[in-house]
Structure formats: structure tokens, C-alpha cells
PDB file of C-alpha atoms in Angstrom:
ATOM      1  CA  MET A1038     -24.987  30.586  39.622  1.00 72.00           C
ATOM      2  CA  ILE A1039     -24.463  27.178  41.178  1.00 82.00           C
ATOM      3  CA  SER A1040     -26.971  24.536  40.093  1.00 84.00           C
ATOM      4  CA  THR A1041     -29.246  22.750  42.526  1.00 88.00           C
ATOM      5  CA  GLU A1042     -27.826  19.397  41.411  1.00 90.00           C
ATOM      6  CA  ILE A1043     -24.341  20.399  42.545  1.00 90.00           C
ATOM      7  CA  LYS A1044     -25.595  21.883  45.813  1.00 86.00           C
ATOM      8  CA  GLU A1045     -27.549  18.704  46.572  1.00 88.00           C
ATOM      9  CA  ALA A1046     -24.650  16.338  45.841  1.00 90.00           C
ATOM     10  CA  ARG A1047     -23.663  14.508  49.013  1.00 91.00           C
ATOM     11  CA  SER A1048     -20.371  12.985  47.922  1.00 92.00           C
ATOM     12  CA  ILE A1049     -17.637  13.140  45.342  1.00 94.00           C
ATOM     13  CA  GLN A1050     -19.278  10.108  43.709  1.00 95.00           C
ATOM     14  CA  ASP A1051     -22.471  12.142  43.228  1.00 95.00           C
ATOM     15  CA  ILE A1052     -20.417  14.799  41.431  1.00 96.00           C
ATOM     16  CA  VAL A1053     -18.638  12.199  39.289  1.00 97.00           C
ATOM     17  CA  GLN A1054     -22.035  10.807  38.296  1.00 96.00           C
ATOM     18  CA  LEU A1055     -23.209  14.296  37.251  1.00 96.00           C
ATOM     19  CA  ILE A1056     -20.016  14.785  35.235  1.00 97.00           C
ATOM     20  CA  ASP A1057     -20.147  11.407  33.546  1.00 96.00           C
ATOM     21  CA  ASN A1058     -23.837  11.865  32.724  1.00 96.00           C
ATOM     22  CA  GLY A1059     -22.999  14.970  30.710  1.00 96.00           C
ATOM     23  CA  GLY A1060     -23.262  17.662  33.362  1.00 95.00           C
ATOM     24  CA  THR A1061     -26.404  19.373  34.584  1.00 93.00           C
ATOM     25  CA  SER A1062     -29.258  21.086  32.801  1.00 90.00           C
ATOM     26  CA  SER A1063     -27.392  24.362  33.210  1.00 89.00           C
ATOM     27  CA  GLY A1064     -23.748  23.312  32.973  1.00 93.00           C
ATOM     28  CA  SER A1065     -21.267  21.154  31.119  1.00 96.00           C
ATOM     29  CA  PRO A1066     -19.205  18.456  32.824  1.00 97.00           C
ATOM     30  CA  GLU A1067     -16.332  20.961  33.005  1.00 97.00           C
ATOM     31  CA  GLU A1068     -18.549  23.556  34.682  1.00 96.00           C
ATOM     32  CA  VAL A1069     -19.686  20.952  37.202  1.00 96.00           C
ATOM     33  CA  ALA A1070     -16.083  19.932  37.933  1.00 97.00           C
ATOM     34  CA  GLY A1071     -14.882  23.524  38.236  1.00 96.00           C
ATOM     35  CA  THR A1072     -17.763  24.476  40.496  1.00 95.00           C
ATOM     36  CA  TYR A1073     -17.169  21.427  42.690  1.00 95.00           C
ATOM     37  CA  ALA A1074     -13.474  22.312  42.982  1.00 95.00           C
ATOM     38  CA  TYR A1075     -14.359  25.855  43.992  1.00 94.00           C
ATOM     39  CA  LEU A1076     -16.982  24.772  46.527  1.00 93.00           C
ATOM     40  CA  ALA A1077     -14.540  22.279  48.024  1.00 92.00           C
ATOM     41  CA  ILE A1078     -11.988  25.006  48.778  1.00 92.00           C
ATOM     42  CA  ILE A1079     -14.035  28.091  49.700  1.00 88.00           C
ATOM     43  CA  ASP A1080     -14.199  27.211  53.378  1.00 79.00           C
ATOM     44  CA  SER A1081     -10.468  26.575  53.623  1.00 81.00           C
ATOM     45  CA  ASP A1082      -7.539  28.924  53.999  1.00 80.00           C
ATOM     46  CA  HIS A1083      -6.312  27.813  50.584  1.00 80.00           C
ATOM     47  CA  VAL A1084      -8.602  29.439  48.026  1.00 87.00           C
ATOM     48  CA  ASN A1085      -6.203  29.297  45.097  1.00 90.00           C
ATOM     49  CA  LYS A1086      -5.511  27.597  41.785  1.00 93.00           C
ATOM     50  CA  ASP A1087      -3.258  24.889  43.248  1.00 94.00           C
ATOM     51  CA  HIS A1088      -5.871  23.804  45.762  1.00 94.00           C
ATOM     52  CA  ALA A1089      -8.517  23.784  43.028  1.00 95.00           C
ATOM     53  CA  LYS A1090      -6.210  21.536  40.965  1.00 97.00           C
ATOM     54  CA  SER A1091      -6.032  19.048  43.825  1.00 96.00           C
ATOM     55  CA  GLN A1092      -9.841  18.876  43.898  1.00 96.00           C
ATOM     56  CA  LEU A1093      -9.980  18.307  40.140  1.00 97.00           C
ATOM     57  CA  ASP A1094      -7.345  15.580  40.530  1.00 98.00           C
ATOM     58  CA  ALA A1095      -9.565  13.935  43.153  1.00 97.00           C
ATOM     59  CA  LEU A1096     -12.501  13.989  40.722  1.00 97.00           C
ATOM     60  CA  ILE A1097     -10.401  12.293  38.050  1.00 97.00           C
ATOM     61  CA  GLU A1098      -9.170   9.692  40.547  1.00 97.00           C
ATOM     62  CA  ALA A1099     -12.825   9.023  41.451  1.00 97.00           C
ATOM     63  CA  GLY A1100     -13.636   8.374  37.786  1.00 97.00           C
ATOM     64  CA  GLY A1101     -14.703  11.772  36.460  1.00 97.00           C
ATOM     65  CA  LYS A1102     -14.081  12.338  32.764  1.00 97.00           C
ATOM     66  CA  PHE A1103     -13.804  15.988  31.727  1.00 97.00           C
ATOM     67  CA  ASP A1104     -11.498  18.512  30.077  1.00 98.00           C
ATOM     68  CA  TYR A1105      -9.141  19.329  32.965  1.00 97.00           C
ATOM     69  CA  ASP A1106      -7.901  22.675  31.634  1.00 98.00           C
ATOM     70  CA  LEU A1107     -11.414  23.932  30.935  1.00 98.00           C
ATOM     71  CA  ALA A1108     -12.633  22.807  34.363  1.00 98.00           C
ATOM     72  CA  LEU A1109      -9.696  24.637  35.947  1.00 97.00           C
ATOM     73  CA  GLU A1110     -10.702  27.798  34.072  1.00 97.00           C
ATOM     74  CA  TYR A1111     -14.210  27.526  35.555  1.00 96.00           C
ATOM     75  CA  ALA A1112     -12.783  27.013  39.054  1.00 96.00           C
ATOM     76  CA  GLU A1113     -10.481  30.026  38.632  1.00 95.00           C
ATOM     77  CA  SER A1114     -13.410  32.109  37.436  1.00 95.00           C
ATOM     78  CA  HIS A1115     -15.311  31.293  40.635  1.00 92.00           C
ATOM     79  CA  ILE A1116     -12.231  32.137  42.721  1.00 91.00           C
ATOM     80  CA  ILE A1117     -11.783  35.496  41.003  1.00 91.00           C
ATOM     81  CA  GLU A1118     -15.490  36.361  41.355  1.00 90.00           C
ATOM     82  CA  SER A1119     -15.419  35.511  45.055  1.00 85.00           C
ATOM     83  CA  GLN A1120     -12.535  37.902  45.670  1.00 80.00           C
ATOM     84  CA  HIS A1121     -14.469  40.923  44.398  1.00 74.00           C
TER      85      HIS A1121
END
């Protein structure tokens, strides 16, 4: 389930703030990052791990501090669930 805080974020900076503040009430910073990466790619023709990585890279470039590999696992989990 995707938290309200993530759904209500209006920019990548909003997501970075959630991450750097320790995540949401229902998810760790890595879960927030992975969910953001998934949401950023679901409307594209590129719903895959590489595209999710590019979204995580963008979060890091914007100042997000999180465990990259763990966040990628969360993004992949969302991708797999969406394909079933």
C-alpha cells in the first residue's frame, strides 16, 4: 500500500524531505524511495529495473540519503506485483 504522504508529494524535493526525515509513518526511507521510483515509471513504456535505477539516482542527486540496494528491492517488488 502506498502511503498518503507519498501520494501527496508534489515534487522530487518533497520526496527527498520525506526520505531525509526518516520516511513515513508506514515506511522506511528505502520504502519511500522505492515507491517513488515505481510511481515515477508506471505510466511510461519503461517499467523495468533500469528505469527504476534512474529514478533512484535522481533522488540521490536531489539530496536523498538512503540504502540504494534496499530501495531498488522495494521498487522491483512493486514492479513484480504490478505485472500480476
